[in-house]
Amino acid sequence: MTRDELEHVLAAVLDVGEMMLTSGAEVNRVENTIKRMMQAYGCNRVDVFTIPSNIVVSVQTMEEVVLTQTRRIANYETDMYKIERCNALSRRVCAEPPTLQELKNVVDQIKQEKGYSSLTKLITYGVISAAFSVFFGGSWSDGVAAFVCGLLLYVSAEACGRLKVQRIILNIVCSVLVGLGAVLLTSLGIGQSVDKIIIGNIMLLIPGIALTTSVRDMISGDTVSGMLGLCEALIRALAIAAGFALVLWQFPV
Amino acid sequence: MRDVIQTIMGMIGAVGFATLFHVRINKLWACALGGGLSWVVYLVVLNRTDDKAFGLLASTLTVGFLAEILARVLKTPVTILLVPMLIPLIPGGDLYYTTSYLVRDMAEEFAESLNLVIREAGAIAFGIIMVTCFVQVTQQLYNRFKVSK
């Protein structure tokens, strides 16, 4: 393989690593995937360093070609299907490395994969918050109110996302809006307990996946990545708590 | 009856989150199964021991192993199944009450419920750690055994 080809292969493999990381895979899995794939393409030494916001890879081939590429990671959106597809691709590459063009095609295909539609997500938000508000002891009418608040939550989160609002502010704004919505709905007679309605929505905001991933990172020895993830999750949790605290403080229940 | 409704709601929640995380339809049943199981185990253990954190630990261990096994059967990464299954265990309610005690200036209740939340989160994290370590060691032993044979 020429140096030029290797550069393109490395870029494609980094695309895979980037997608996995932004979709919520553990650091350990990302590093292993990149390493195995590059080894399958004939590199005898692969060094990968990954933290949640960056990937650096250096590879060395038999012909003494040394290459380094790096990626800055910014936007995260949990997408388990992409992780799964990348995982399958990596298995395939390890079994029988496809040609450069084929590899690129598959990577592009995964990149363009559309998940569930916005409408599905909107309704899912409502259903989740309704389910959890009943789960935590709310009545059925609390569930209805939580459903409406869930829809409100999705719309406000989506709007803040479009406006590129900073993520901490986004969490505060969303929780304030949901809290106000819950207070308003109960005063209109839909639902009785503001607390149960809000709890249903809190479940949607809690950074559960970030917490789980960072714990798993720390166990597999990536302490730095784990700490970064944990810190971010805690800050987000604090922002959510602050948002609801503002509402509760103004409208005591 | 209340427990049954709660378990069903937990399953709906788990499936909902799996949908948000773009898990494909053909794997949603596994998430529903795990979500339901996690809550049933929690309720049973809570009934016996009356210790919330212990219940969460037992439940996390159970679904942790379930997720590891199912991931191997379905040939998918463990995270895909584990995260949705753990969703019903997240102490969202206690987190809310902690905040509300803080705002209402109820220092004693605040300290108590903050302590509870930290213990609960710790129990879940510890459960995940135990399962992962156990699986890693077992895999190593299995590999060695295979090589020496």
mmCIF file of C-alpha atoms in Angstrom:
data_model
loop_
_atom_site.group_PDB
_atom_site.id
_atom_site.type_symbol
_atom_site.label_atom_id
_atom_site.label_comp_id
_atom_site.label_asym_id
_atom_site.label_seq_id
_atom_site.Cartn_x
_atom_site.Cartn_y
_atom_site.Cartn_z
ATOM 1 C CA MET A 1 0.000 0.000 0.000
ATOM 2 C CA THR A 2 1.363 3.394 -0.946
ATOM 3 C CA ARG A 3 1.648 6.252 1.487
ATOM 4 C CA ASP A 4 -1.163 8.098 -0.251
ATOM 5 C CA GLU A 5 -3.525 5.140 0.013
ATOM 6 C CA LEU A 6 -2.623 4.610 3.640
ATOM 7 C CA GLU A 7 -3.496 8.218 4.393
ATOM 8 C CA HIS A 8 -6.974 7.701 2.993
ATOM 9 C CA VAL A 9 -7.450 4.426 4.815
ATOM 10 C CA LEU A 10 -6.407 6.054 8.077
ATOM 11 C CA ALA A 11 -8.831 8.932 7.465
ATOM 12 C CA ALA A 12 -11.678 6.485 6.832
ATOM 13 C CA VAL A 13 -10.817 4.473 9.936
ATOM 14 C CA LEU A 14 -10.705 7.691 11.972
ATOM 15 C CA ASP A 15 -14.165 8.512 10.636
ATOM 16 C CA VAL A 16 -15.335 5.224 12.104
ATOM 17 C CA GLY A 17 -13.664 6.016 15.435
ATOM 18 C CA GLU A 18 -15.153 9.512 15.463
ATOM 19 C CA MET A 19 -18.659 8.204 14.786
ATOM 20 C CA MET A 20 -18.360 5.652 17.565
ATOM 21 C CA LEU A 21 -17.144 8.229 20.059
ATOM 22 C CA THR A 22 -19.845 10.799 19.237
ATOM 23 C CA SER A 23 -22.477 8.069 19.343
ATOM 24 C CA GLY A 24 -21.564 7.200 22.919
ATOM 25 C CA ALA A 25 -19.128 4.266 22.749
ATOM 26 C CA GLU A 26 -16.554 3.766 25.485
ATOM 27 C CA VAL A 27 -13.019 5.065 24.861
ATOM 28 C CA ASN A 28 -11.628 1.580 25.177
ATOM 29 C CA ARG A 29 -13.878 0.274 22.399
ATOM 30 C CA VAL A 30 -12.939 3.168 20.093
ATOM 31 C CA GLU A 31 -9.223 2.637 20.625
ATOM 32 C CA ASN A 32 -9.458 -1.107 20.076
ATOM 33 C CA THR A 33 -11.518 -0.708 16.914
ATOM 34 C CA ILE A 34 -9.073 1.751 15.348
ATOM 35 C CA LYS A 35 -6.128 -0.415 16.332
ATOM 36 C CA ARG A 36 -7.561 -3.665 14.954
ATOM 37 C CA MET A 37 -8.686 -2.063 11.711
ATOM 38 C CA MET A 38 -5.312 -0.454 11.014
ATOM 39 C CA GLN A 39 -3.519 -3.688 11.840
ATOM 40 C CA ALA A 40 -5.763 -5.467 9.351
ATOM 41 C CA TYR A 41 -4.506 -2.984 6.738
ATOM 42 C CA GLY A 42 -0.916 -3.992 7.404
ATOM 43 C CA CYS A 43 0.347 -1.573 10.020
ATOM 44 C CA ASN A 44 2.625 -3.289 12.469
ATOM 45 C CA ARG A 45 2.465 -0.559 15.034
ATOM 46 C CA VAL A 46 -0.641 1.474 15.910
ATOM 47 C CA ASP A 47 -0.774 3.971 18.773
ATOM 48 C CA VAL A 48 -4.153 5.459 19.602
ATOM 49 C CA PHE A 49 -4.902 8.007 22.263
ATOM 50 C CA THR A 50 -8.524 8.922 22.840
ATOM 51 C CA ILE A 51 -10.326 11.187 25.259
ATOM 52 C CA PRO A 52 -13.970 12.228 24.855
ATOM 53 C CA SER A 53 -12.993 15.364 22.897
ATOM 54 C CA ASN A 54 -10.058 14.138 20.819
ATOM 55 C CA ILE A 55 -8.562 11.176 18.928
ATOM 56 C CA VAL A 56 -4.880 10.924 17.940
ATOM 57 C CA VAL A 57 -3.538 8.003 15.890
ATOM 58 C CA SER A 58 -0.017 7.208 14.772
ATOM 59 C CA VAL A 59 0.632 4.222 12.544
ATOM 60 C CA GLN A 60 3.809 2.619 11.272
ATOM 61 C CA THR A 61 4.031 0.126 8.411
ATOM 62 C CA MET A 62 6.577 -2.494 7.468
ATOM 63 C CA GLU A 63 8.001 -0.085 4.879
ATOM 64 C CA GLU A 64 8.832 2.382 7.647
ATOM 65 C CA VAL A 65 6.056 4.769 6.635
ATOM 66 C CA VAL A 66 4.866 6.728 9.669
ATOM 67 C CA LEU A 67 1.567 8.622 9.657
ATOM 68 C CA THR A 68 -0.289 10.649 12.267
ATOM 69 C CA GLN A 69 -3.790 12.067 12.128
ATOM 70 C CA THR A 70 -5.934 13.708 14.737
ATOM 71 C CA ARG A 71 -9.605 14.569 15.206
ATOM 72 C CA ARG A 72 -11.292 17.065 17.459
ATOM 73 C CA ILE A 73 -14.667 15.771 18.641
ATOM 74 C CA ALA A 74 -17.397 18.286 19.396
ATOM 75 C CA ASN A 75 -20.986 17.119 18.967
ATOM 76 C CA TYR A 76 -22.414 14.097 20.678
ATOM 77 C CA GLU A 77 -25.638 12.344 19.893
ATOM 78 C CA THR A 78 -26.234 8.927 21.354
ATOM 79 C CA ASP A 79 -26.856 6.552 18.491
ATOM 80 C CA MET A 80 -26.545 2.894 19.357
ATOM 81 C CA TYR A 81 -27.278 1.799 15.824
ATOM 82 C CA LYS A 82 -24.183 3.599 14.524
ATOM 83 C CA ILE A 83 -22.035 1.944 17.176
ATOM 84 C CA GLU A 84 -23.431 -1.383 16.124
ATOM 85 C CA ARG A 85 -22.810 -0.736 12.433
ATOM 86 C CA CYS A 86 -19.243 0.434 13.115
ATOM 87 C CA ASN A 87 -18.664 -2.655 15.206
ATOM 88 C CA ALA A 88 -19.884 -4.874 12.387
ATOM 89 C CA LEU A 89 -17.676 -3.005 9.906
ATOM 90 C CA SER A 90 -14.641 -3.497 12.123
ATOM 91 C CA ARG A 91 -15.332 -7.246 12.350
ATOM 92 C CA ARG A 92 -15.590 -7.407 8.588
ATOM 93 C CA VAL A 93 -12.357 -5.466 8.066
ATOM 94 C CA CYS A 94 -10.483 -7.733 10.471
ATOM 95 C CA ALA A 95 -11.732 -10.834 8.683
ATOM 96 C CA GLU A 96 -10.969 -9.587 5.162
ATOM 97 C CA PRO A 97 -9.888 -5.958 4.576
ATOM 98 C CA PRO A 98 -12.020 -4.489 1.744
ATOM 99 C CA THR A 99 -10.504 -2.132 -0.831
ATOM 100 C CA LEU A 100 -10.167 1.563 -0.013
ATOM 101 C CA GLN A 101 -13.140 2.511 -2.169
ATOM 102 C CA GLU A 102 -15.358 -0.127 -0.613
ATOM 103 C CA LEU A 103 -14.347 0.953 2.884
ATOM 104 C CA LYS A 104 -15.155 4.571 2.083
ATOM 105 C CA ASN A 105 -18.543 3.591 0.669
ATOM 106 C CA VAL A 106 -19.526 1.681 3.783
ATOM 107 C CA VAL A 107 -18.335 4.526 6.049
ATOM 108 C CA ASP A 108 -20.369 7.061 4.070
ATOM 109 C CA GLN A 109 -23.365 4.781 4.235
ATOM 110 C CA ILE A 110 -23.162 4.591 8.035
ATOM 111 C CA LYS A 111 -22.643 8.352 8.260
ATOM 112 C CA GLN A 112 -25.779 9.108 6.292
ATOM 113 C CA GLU A 113 -27.880 6.604 8.183
ATOM 114 C CA LYS A 114 -31.015 8.331 9.401
ATOM 115 C CA GLY A 115 -32.317 7.195 12.765
ATOM 116 C CA TYR A 116 -35.868 7.480 13.940
ATOM 117 C CA SER A 117 -37.724 10.590 12.720
ATOM 118 C CA SER A 118 -38.223 13.754 14.775
ATOM 119 C CA LEU A 119 -41.905 12.940 15.171
ATOM 120 C CA THR A 120 -41.078 9.541 16.674
ATOM 121 C CA LYS A 121 -38.645 11.209 19.051
ATOM 122 C CA LEU A 122 -41.209 13.844 20.040
ATOM 123 C CA ILE A 123 -43.807 11.228 20.925
ATOM 124 C CA THR A 124 -41.194 9.071 22.658
ATOM 125 C CA TYR A 125 -40.283 12.034 24.892
ATOM 126 C CA GLY A 126 -43.928 12.353 25.893
ATOM 127 C CA VAL A 127 -44.364 8.624 26.470
ATOM 128 C CA ILE A 128 -41.193 8.319 28.558
ATOM 129 C CA SER A 129 -42.062 11.174 30.875
ATOM 130 C CA ALA A 130 -45.654 9.956 31.241
ATOM 131 C CA ALA A 131 -44.436 6.416 31.998
ATOM 132 C CA PHE A 132 -41.959 7.570 34.618
ATOM 133 C CA SER A 133 -44.321 9.976 36.286
ATOM 134 C CA VAL A 134 -46.714 7.067 36.860
ATOM 135 C CA PHE A 135 -43.738 4.851 37.718
ATOM 136 C CA PHE A 136 -42.742 7.168 40.567
ATOM 137 C CA GLY A 137 -46.234 7.129 42.021
ATOM 138 C CA GLY A 138 -48.144 9.752 40.044
ATOM 139 C CA SER A 139 -51.780 9.311 39.066
ATOM 140 C CA TRP A 140 -52.944 8.758 35.479
ATOM 141 C CA SER A 141 -53.804 12.436 35.074
ATOM 142 C CA ASP A 142 -50.274 13.280 36.261
ATOM 143 C CA GLY A 143 -49.157 11.026 33.446
ATOM 144 C CA VAL A 144 -51.167 13.073 30.942
ATOM 145 C CA ALA A 145 -49.640 16.310 32.235
ATOM 146 C CA ALA A 146 -46.162 14.739 32.098
ATOM 147 C CA PHE A 147 -46.821 13.702 28.496
ATOM 148 C CA VAL A 148 -47.529 17.333 27.572
ATOM 149 C CA CYS A 149 -44.446 18.523 29.483
ATOM 150 C CA GLY A 150 -42.380 15.877 27.685
ATOM 151 C CA LEU A 151 -43.478 17.297 24.333
ATOM 152 C CA LEU A 152 -42.595 20.782 25.588
ATOM 153 C CA LEU A 153 -39.200 19.493 26.703
ATOM 154 C CA TYR A 154 -38.409 18.049 23.280
ATOM 155 C CA VAL A 155 -39.497 21.205 21.468
ATOM 156 C CA SER A 156 -37.472 23.498 23.735
ATOM 157 C CA ALA A 157 -34.396 21.253 23.630
ATOM 158 C CA GLU A 158 -34.607 21.084 19.851
ATOM 159 C CA ALA A 159 -35.044 24.886 19.581
ATOM 160 C CA CYS A 160 -32.063 25.558 21.873
ATOM 161 C CA GLY A 161 -30.044 23.059 19.871
ATOM 162 C CA ARG A 162 -30.851 24.838 16.608
ATOM 163 C CA LEU A 163 -29.886 28.181 18.155
ATOM 164 C CA LYS A 164 -26.591 26.617 19.287
ATOM 165 C CA VAL A 165 -27.201 27.497 22.919
ATOM 166 C CA GLN A 166 -24.437 26.342 25.230
ATOM 167 C CA ARG A 167 -25.267 22.939 26.691
ATOM 168 C CA ILE A 168 -25.360 23.947 30.356
ATOM 169 C CA ILE A 169 -27.653 26.880 29.594
ATOM 170 C CA LEU A 170 -29.785 24.538 27.477
ATOM 171 C CA ASN A 171 -30.302 22.263 30.461
ATOM 172 C CA ILE A 172 -31.245 25.170 32.726
ATOM 173 C CA VAL A 173 -33.660 26.657 30.171
ATOM 174 C CA CYS A 174 -35.320 23.305 29.483
ATOM 175 C CA SER A 175 -35.802 22.466 33.137
ATOM 176 C CA VAL A 176 -37.224 25.921 33.900
ATOM 177 C CA LEU A 177 -39.695 25.604 31.006
ATOM 178 C CA VAL A 178 -40.765 22.106 32.031
ATOM 179 C CA GLY A 179 -41.154 23.185 35.642
ATOM 180 C CA LEU A 180 -43.315 26.150 34.628
ATOM 181 C CA GLY A 181 -45.341 23.886 32.347
ATOM 182 C CA ALA A 182 -45.992 21.467 35.199
ATOM 183 C CA VAL A 183 -47.075 24.288 37.539
ATOM 184 C CA LEU A 184 -49.352 25.766 34.866
ATOM 185 C CA LEU A 185 -50.979 22.424 34.002
ATOM 186 C CA THR A 186 -51.714 21.553 37.620
ATOM 187 C CA SER A 187 -53.253 24.979 38.217
ATOM 188 C CA LEU A 188 -55.470 24.306 35.177
ATOM 189 C CA GLY A 189 -56.550 21.066 36.815
ATOM 190 C CA ILE A 190 -54.608 18.582 34.684
ATOM 191 C CA GLY A 191 -52.629 16.442 37.103
ATOM 192 C CA GLN A 192 -52.415 16.935 40.863
ATOM 193 C CA SER A 193 -48.808 16.580 41.964
ATOM 194 C CA VAL A 194 -46.241 18.876 40.383
ATOM 195 C CA ASP A 195 -43.411 16.795 41.852
ATOM 196 C CA LYS A 196 -44.427 13.567 40.057
ATOM 197 C CA ILE A 197 -44.817 15.396 36.752
ATOM 198 C CA ILE A 198 -41.384 16.968 37.071
ATOM 199 C CA ILE A 199 -39.756 13.667 38.089
ATOM 200 C CA GLY A 200 -41.008 12.056 34.889
ATOM 201 C CA ASN A 201 -39.257 14.766 32.913
ATOM 202 C CA ILE A 202 -36.099 14.684 35.040
ATOM 203 C CA MET A 203 -35.567 11.113 33.866
ATOM 204 C CA LEU A 204 -35.267 12.446 30.315
ATOM 205 C CA LEU A 205 -32.734 15.091 31.269
ATOM 206 C CA ILE A 206 -30.475 13.019 33.535
ATOM 207 C CA PRO A 207 -27.242 12.257 31.646
ATOM 208 C CA GLY A 208 -27.565 8.539 32.336
ATOM 209 C CA ILE A 209 -25.572 7.396 29.346
ATOM 210 C CA ALA A 210 -22.668 9.745 30.100
ATOM 211 C CA LEU A 211 -22.540 8.433 33.651
ATOM 212 C CA THR A 212 -22.604 4.775 32.627
ATOM 213 C CA THR A 213 -19.994 5.274 29.927
ATOM 214 C CA SER A 214 -17.644 7.187 32.198
ATOM 215 C CA VAL A 215 -17.862 4.512 34.885
ATOM 216 C CA ARG A 216 -17.078 1.861 32.293
ATOM 217 C CA ASP A 217 -14.185 4.002 31.007
ATOM 218 C CA MET A 218 -12.677 4.233 34.454
ATOM 219 C CA ILE A 219 -12.820 0.483 35.007
ATOM 220 C CA SER A 220 -11.032 -0.258 31.778
ATOM 221 C CA GLY A 221 -8.196 2.019 32.879
ATOM 222 C CA ASP A 222 -9.068 5.216 31.013
ATOM 223 C CA THR A 223 -9.211 7.273 34.166
ATOM 224 C CA VAL A 224 -8.773 10.622 32.416
ATOM 225 C CA SER A 225 -11.652 10.007 30.009
ATOM 226 C CA GLY A 226 -13.795 8.722 32.828
ATOM 227 C CA MET A 227 -13.149 11.815 34.936
ATOM 228 C CA LEU A 228 -13.938 14.145 32.010
ATOM 229 C CA GLY A 229 -17.219 12.356 31.341
ATOM 230 C CA LEU A 230 -18.126 12.270 35.015
ATOM 231 C CA CYS A 231 -17.400 15.978 35.437
ATOM 232 C CA GLU A 232 -19.587 16.882 32.490
ATOM 233 C CA ALA A 233 -22.403 14.664 33.697
ATOM 234 C CA LEU A 234 -22.247 16.212 37.177
ATOM 235 C CA ILE A 235 -22.273 19.755 35.810
ATOM 236 C CA ARG A 236 -25.297 18.911 33.686
ATOM 237 C CA ALA A 237 -27.067 17.347 36.659
ATOM 238 C CA LEU A 238 -26.365 20.506 38.669
ATOM 239 C CA ALA A 239 -27.727 22.678 35.859
ATOM 240 C CA ILE A 240 -30.946 20.640 35.762
ATOM 241 C CA ALA A 241 -31.283 20.822 39.539
ATOM 242 C CA ALA A 242 -30.696 24.596 39.400
ATOM 243 C CA GLY A 243 -33.409 25.035 36.760
ATOM 244 C CA PHE A 244 -36.031 23.134 38.757
ATOM 245 C CA ALA A 245 -34.876 24.808 41.964
ATOM 246 C CA LEU A 246 -35.623 28.205 40.393
ATOM 247 C CA VAL A 247 -39.187 27.150 39.592
ATOM 248 C CA LEU A 248 -39.780 25.484 42.966
ATOM 249 C CA TRP A 249 -38.462 28.536 44.718
ATOM 250 C CA GLN A 250 -40.928 30.809 42.936
ATOM 251 C CA PHE A 251 -43.866 28.372 43.094
ATOM 252 C CA PRO A 252 -43.446 26.314 46.267
ATOM 253 C CA VAL A 253 -45.280 22.973 46.196
ATOM 254 C CA MET B 1 -51.143 -4.281 41.533
ATOM 255 C CA ARG B 2 -49.125 -1.142 42.037
ATOM 256 C CA ASP B 3 -45.931 -3.126 41.518
ATOM 257 C CA VAL B 4 -47.235 -4.568 38.264
ATOM 258 C CA ILE B 5 -48.127 -1.128 36.918
ATOM 259 C CA GLN B 6 -44.732 0.164 38.008
ATOM 260 C CA THR B 7 -42.899 -2.669 36.264
ATOM 261 C CA ILE B 8 -44.866 -2.144 33.061
ATOM 262 C CA MET B 9 -44.134 1.593 33.182
ATOM 263 C CA GLY B 10 -40.454 0.806 33.736
ATOM 264 C CA MET B 11 -40.483 -1.409 30.654
ATOM 265 C CA ILE B 12 -42.156 1.321 28.584
ATOM 266 C CA GLY B 13 -39.526 3.785 29.820
ATOM 267 C CA ALA B 14 -36.680 1.423 28.940
ATOM 268 C CA VAL B 15 -38.041 0.878 25.435
ATOM 269 C CA GLY B 16 -38.583 4.626 25.050
ATOM 270 C CA PHE B 17 -34.982 5.362 25.906
ATOM 271 C CA ALA B 18 -33.792 2.601 23.614
ATOM 272 C CA THR B 19 -35.748 4.348 20.839
ATOM 273 C CA LEU B 20 -34.122 7.687 21.646
ATOM 274 C CA PHE B 21 -30.734 5.975 21.465
ATOM 275 C CA HIS B 22 -31.633 4.602 18.014
ATOM 276 C CA VAL B 23 -31.650 0.944 19.006
ATOM 277 C CA ARG B 24 -33.206 -0.967 16.121
ATOM 278 C CA ILE B 25 -36.653 -2.479 16.456
ATOM 279 C CA ASN B 26 -35.381 -6.066 16.407
ATOM 280 C CA LYS B 27 -33.468 -5.475 19.657
ATOM 281 C CA LEU B 28 -36.065 -3.475 21.557
ATOM 282 C CA TRP B 29 -37.544 -6.653 23.076
ATOM 283 C CA ALA B 30 -34.246 -7.312 24.863
ATOM 284 C CA CYS B 31 -34.334 -3.815 26.377
ATOM 285 C CA ALA B 32 -37.943 -4.308 27.496
ATOM 286 C CA LEU B 33 -37.079 -7.663 29.040
ATOM 287 C CA GLY B 34 -34.069 -6.237 30.901
ATOM 288 C CA GLY B 35 -35.924 -3.104 32.000
ATOM 289 C CA GLY B 36 -38.741 -5.178 33.454
ATOM 290 C CA LEU B 37 -36.394 -7.692 35.057
ATOM 291 C CA SER B 38 -34.295 -4.959 36.676
ATOM 292 C CA TRP B 39 -37.329 -3.520 38.432
ATOM 293 C CA VAL B 40 -38.719 -6.923 39.489
ATOM 294 C CA VAL B 41 -35.380 -7.909 41.046
ATOM 295 C CA TYR B 42 -35.173 -4.545 42.789
ATOM 296 C CA LEU B 43 -38.665 -4.904 44.261
ATOM 297 C CA VAL B 44 -38.055 -8.476 45.435
ATOM 298 C CA VAL B 45 -34.740 -7.609 47.117
ATOM 299 C CA LEU B 46 -36.193 -4.430 48.611
ATOM 300 C CA ASN B 47 -39.003 -6.502 50.083
ATOM 301 C CA ARG B 48 -36.551 -8.873 51.754
ATOM 302 C CA THR B 49 -33.875 -6.447 52.977
ATOM 303 C CA ASP B 50 -35.506 -3.002 53.063
ATOM 304 C CA ASP B 51 -32.284 -1.427 51.804
ATOM 305 C CA LYS B 52 -32.668 0.633 48.616
ATOM 306 C CA ALA B 53 -28.976 0.705 47.738
ATOM 307 C CA PHE B 54 -28.616 -3.053 48.187
ATOM 308 C CA GLY B 55 -31.658 -3.620 46.010
ATOM 309 C CA LEU B 56 -30.120 -1.486 43.265
ATOM 310 C CA LEU B 57 -26.820 -3.371 43.532
ATOM 311 C CA ALA B 58 -28.508 -6.761 43.222
ATOM 312 C CA SER B 59 -30.606 -5.544 40.329
ATOM 313 C CA THR B 60 -27.636 -4.003 38.491
ATOM 314 C CA LEU B 61 -25.709 -7.267 38.868
ATOM 315 C CA THR B 62 -28.606 -9.270 37.430
ATOM 316 C CA VAL B 63 -29.203 -7.118 34.368
ATOM 317 C CA GLY B 64 -25.456 -6.631 33.919
ATOM 318 C CA PHE B 65 -25.027 -10.358 33.383
ATOM 319 C CA LEU B 66 -28.180 -10.522 31.290
ATOM 320 C CA ALA B 67 -26.835 -7.735 29.047
ATOM 321 C CA GLU B 68 -23.438 -9.432 28.706
ATOM 322 C CA ILE B 69 -25.056 -12.735 27.731
ATOM 323 C CA LEU B 70 -27.574 -11.205 25.330
ATOM 324 C CA ALA B 71 -24.861 -9.059 23.736
ATOM 325 C CA ARG B 72 -22.934 -12.217 22.884
ATOM 326 C CA VAL B 73 -26.005 -13.991 21.578
ATOM 327 C CA LEU B 74 -27.120 -11.027 19.454
ATOM 328 C CA LYS B 75 -23.523 -10.073 18.524
ATOM 329 C CA THR B 76 -23.837 -6.400 19.532
ATOM 330 C CA PRO B 77 -21.851 -4.137 21.888
ATOM 331 C CA VAL B 78 -22.899 -4.499 25.526
ATOM 332 C CA THR B 79 -23.614 -0.770 26.038
ATOM 333 C CA ILE B 80 -26.537 -0.897 23.610
ATOM 334 C CA LEU B 81 -28.419 -3.273 25.876
ATOM 335 C CA LEU B 82 -27.043 -2.327 29.286
ATOM 336 C CA VAL B 83 -27.931 1.377 29.293
ATOM 337 C CA PRO B 84 -31.663 1.044 28.469
ATOM 338 C CA MET B 85 -31.976 -1.847 30.929
ATOM 339 C CA LEU B 86 -30.584 0.279 33.762
ATOM 340 C CA ILE B 87 -32.897 3.232 33.071
ATOM 341 C CA PRO B 88 -35.670 2.279 35.554
ATOM 342 C CA LEU B 89 -33.059 2.097 38.325
ATOM 343 C CA ILE B 90 -31.924 5.722 37.981
ATOM 344 C CA PRO B 91 -32.870 7.452 41.245
ATOM 345 C CA GLY B 92 -34.701 10.339 39.532
ATOM 346 C CA GLY B 93 -37.283 10.673 42.284
ATOM 347 C CA ASP B 94 -34.778 10.906 45.114
ATOM 348 C CA LEU B 95 -32.729 13.387 43.087
ATOM 349 C CA TYR B 96 -35.807 15.579 42.725
ATOM 350 C CA TYR B 97 -36.651 15.475 46.418
ATOM 351 C CA THR B 98 -33.046 16.305 47.298
ATOM 352 C CA THR B 99 -33.304 19.482 45.217
ATOM 353 C CA SER B 100 -36.692 20.326 46.638
ATOM 354 C CA TYR B 101 -35.428 19.972 50.242
ATOM 355 C CA LEU B 102 -32.515 22.229 49.385
ATOM 356 C CA VAL B 103 -34.808 24.928 48.007
ATOM 357 C CA ARG B 104 -37.230 24.654 50.908
ATOM 358 C CA ASP B 105 -34.378 25.086 53.363
ATOM 359 C CA MET B 106 -34.869 21.723 55.045
ATOM 360 C CA ALA B 107 -31.247 21.029 55.880
ATOM 361 C CA GLU B 108 -31.726 17.759 57.723
ATOM 362 C CA GLU B 109 -33.916 16.108 55.100
ATOM 363 C CA PHE B 110 -31.596 17.470 52.404
ATOM 364 C CA ALA B 111 -28.517 15.865 53.959
ATOM 365 C CA GLU B 112 -30.348 12.590 54.432
ATOM 366 C CA SER B 113 -31.684 12.366 50.892
ATOM 367 C CA LEU B 114 -28.421 13.563 49.318
ATOM 368 C CA ASN B 115 -26.727 10.769 51.186
ATOM 369 C CA LEU B 116 -29.313 8.329 49.837
ATOM 370 C CA VAL B 117 -28.849 9.492 46.235
ATOM 371 C CA ILE B 118 -25.074 9.159 46.466
ATOM 372 C CA ARG B 119 -25.429 5.671 47.952
ATOM 373 C CA GLU B 120 -27.870 4.671 45.202
ATOM 374 C CA ALA B 121 -25.710 6.009 42.381
ATOM 375 C CA GLY B 122 -22.687 4.347 43.985
ATOM 376 C CA ALA B 123 -24.518 1.021 44.173
ATOM 377 C CA ILE B 124 -25.347 1.104 40.464
ATOM 378 C CA ALA B 125 -21.790 2.097 39.524
ATOM 379 C CA PHE B 126 -20.336 -0.618 41.756
ATOM 380 C CA GLY B 127 -22.656 -3.178 40.189
ATOM 381 C CA ILE B 128 -21.502 -2.241 36.681
ATOM 382 C CA ILE B 129 -17.862 -2.432 37.801
ATOM 383 C CA MET B 130 -18.310 -5.873 39.344
ATOM 384 C CA VAL B 131 -19.967 -7.341 36.255
ATOM 385 C CA THR B 132 -17.388 -5.858 33.872
ATOM 386 C CA CYS B 133 -14.453 -7.099 35.945
ATOM 387 C CA PHE B 134 -15.963 -10.554 36.312
ATOM 388 C CA VAL B 135 -16.521 -10.835 32.571
ATOM 389 C CA GLN B 136 -13.002 -9.606 31.788
ATOM 390 C CA VAL B 137 -11.387 -12.137 34.124
ATOM 391 C CA THR B 138 -13.559 -14.981 32.844
ATOM 392 C CA GLN B 139 -12.671 -14.123 29.282
ATOM 393 C CA GLN B 140 -8.950 -14.092 30.095
ATOM 394 C CA LEU B 141 -9.213 -17.480 31.814
ATOM 395 C CA TYR B 142 -11.152 -18.882 28.870
ATOM 396 C CA ASN B 143 -8.557 -17.605 26.392
ATOM 397 C CA ARG B 144 -5.684 -19.108 28.380
ATOM 398 C CA PHE B 145 -7.498 -22.401 28.648
ATOM 399 C CA LYS B 146 -8.051 -22.455 24.911
ATOM 400 C CA VAL B 147 -4.417 -21.599 24.148
ATOM 401 C CA SER B 148 -3.007 -24.247 26.481
ATOM 402 C CA LYS B 149 -5.270 -26.841 24.917
#
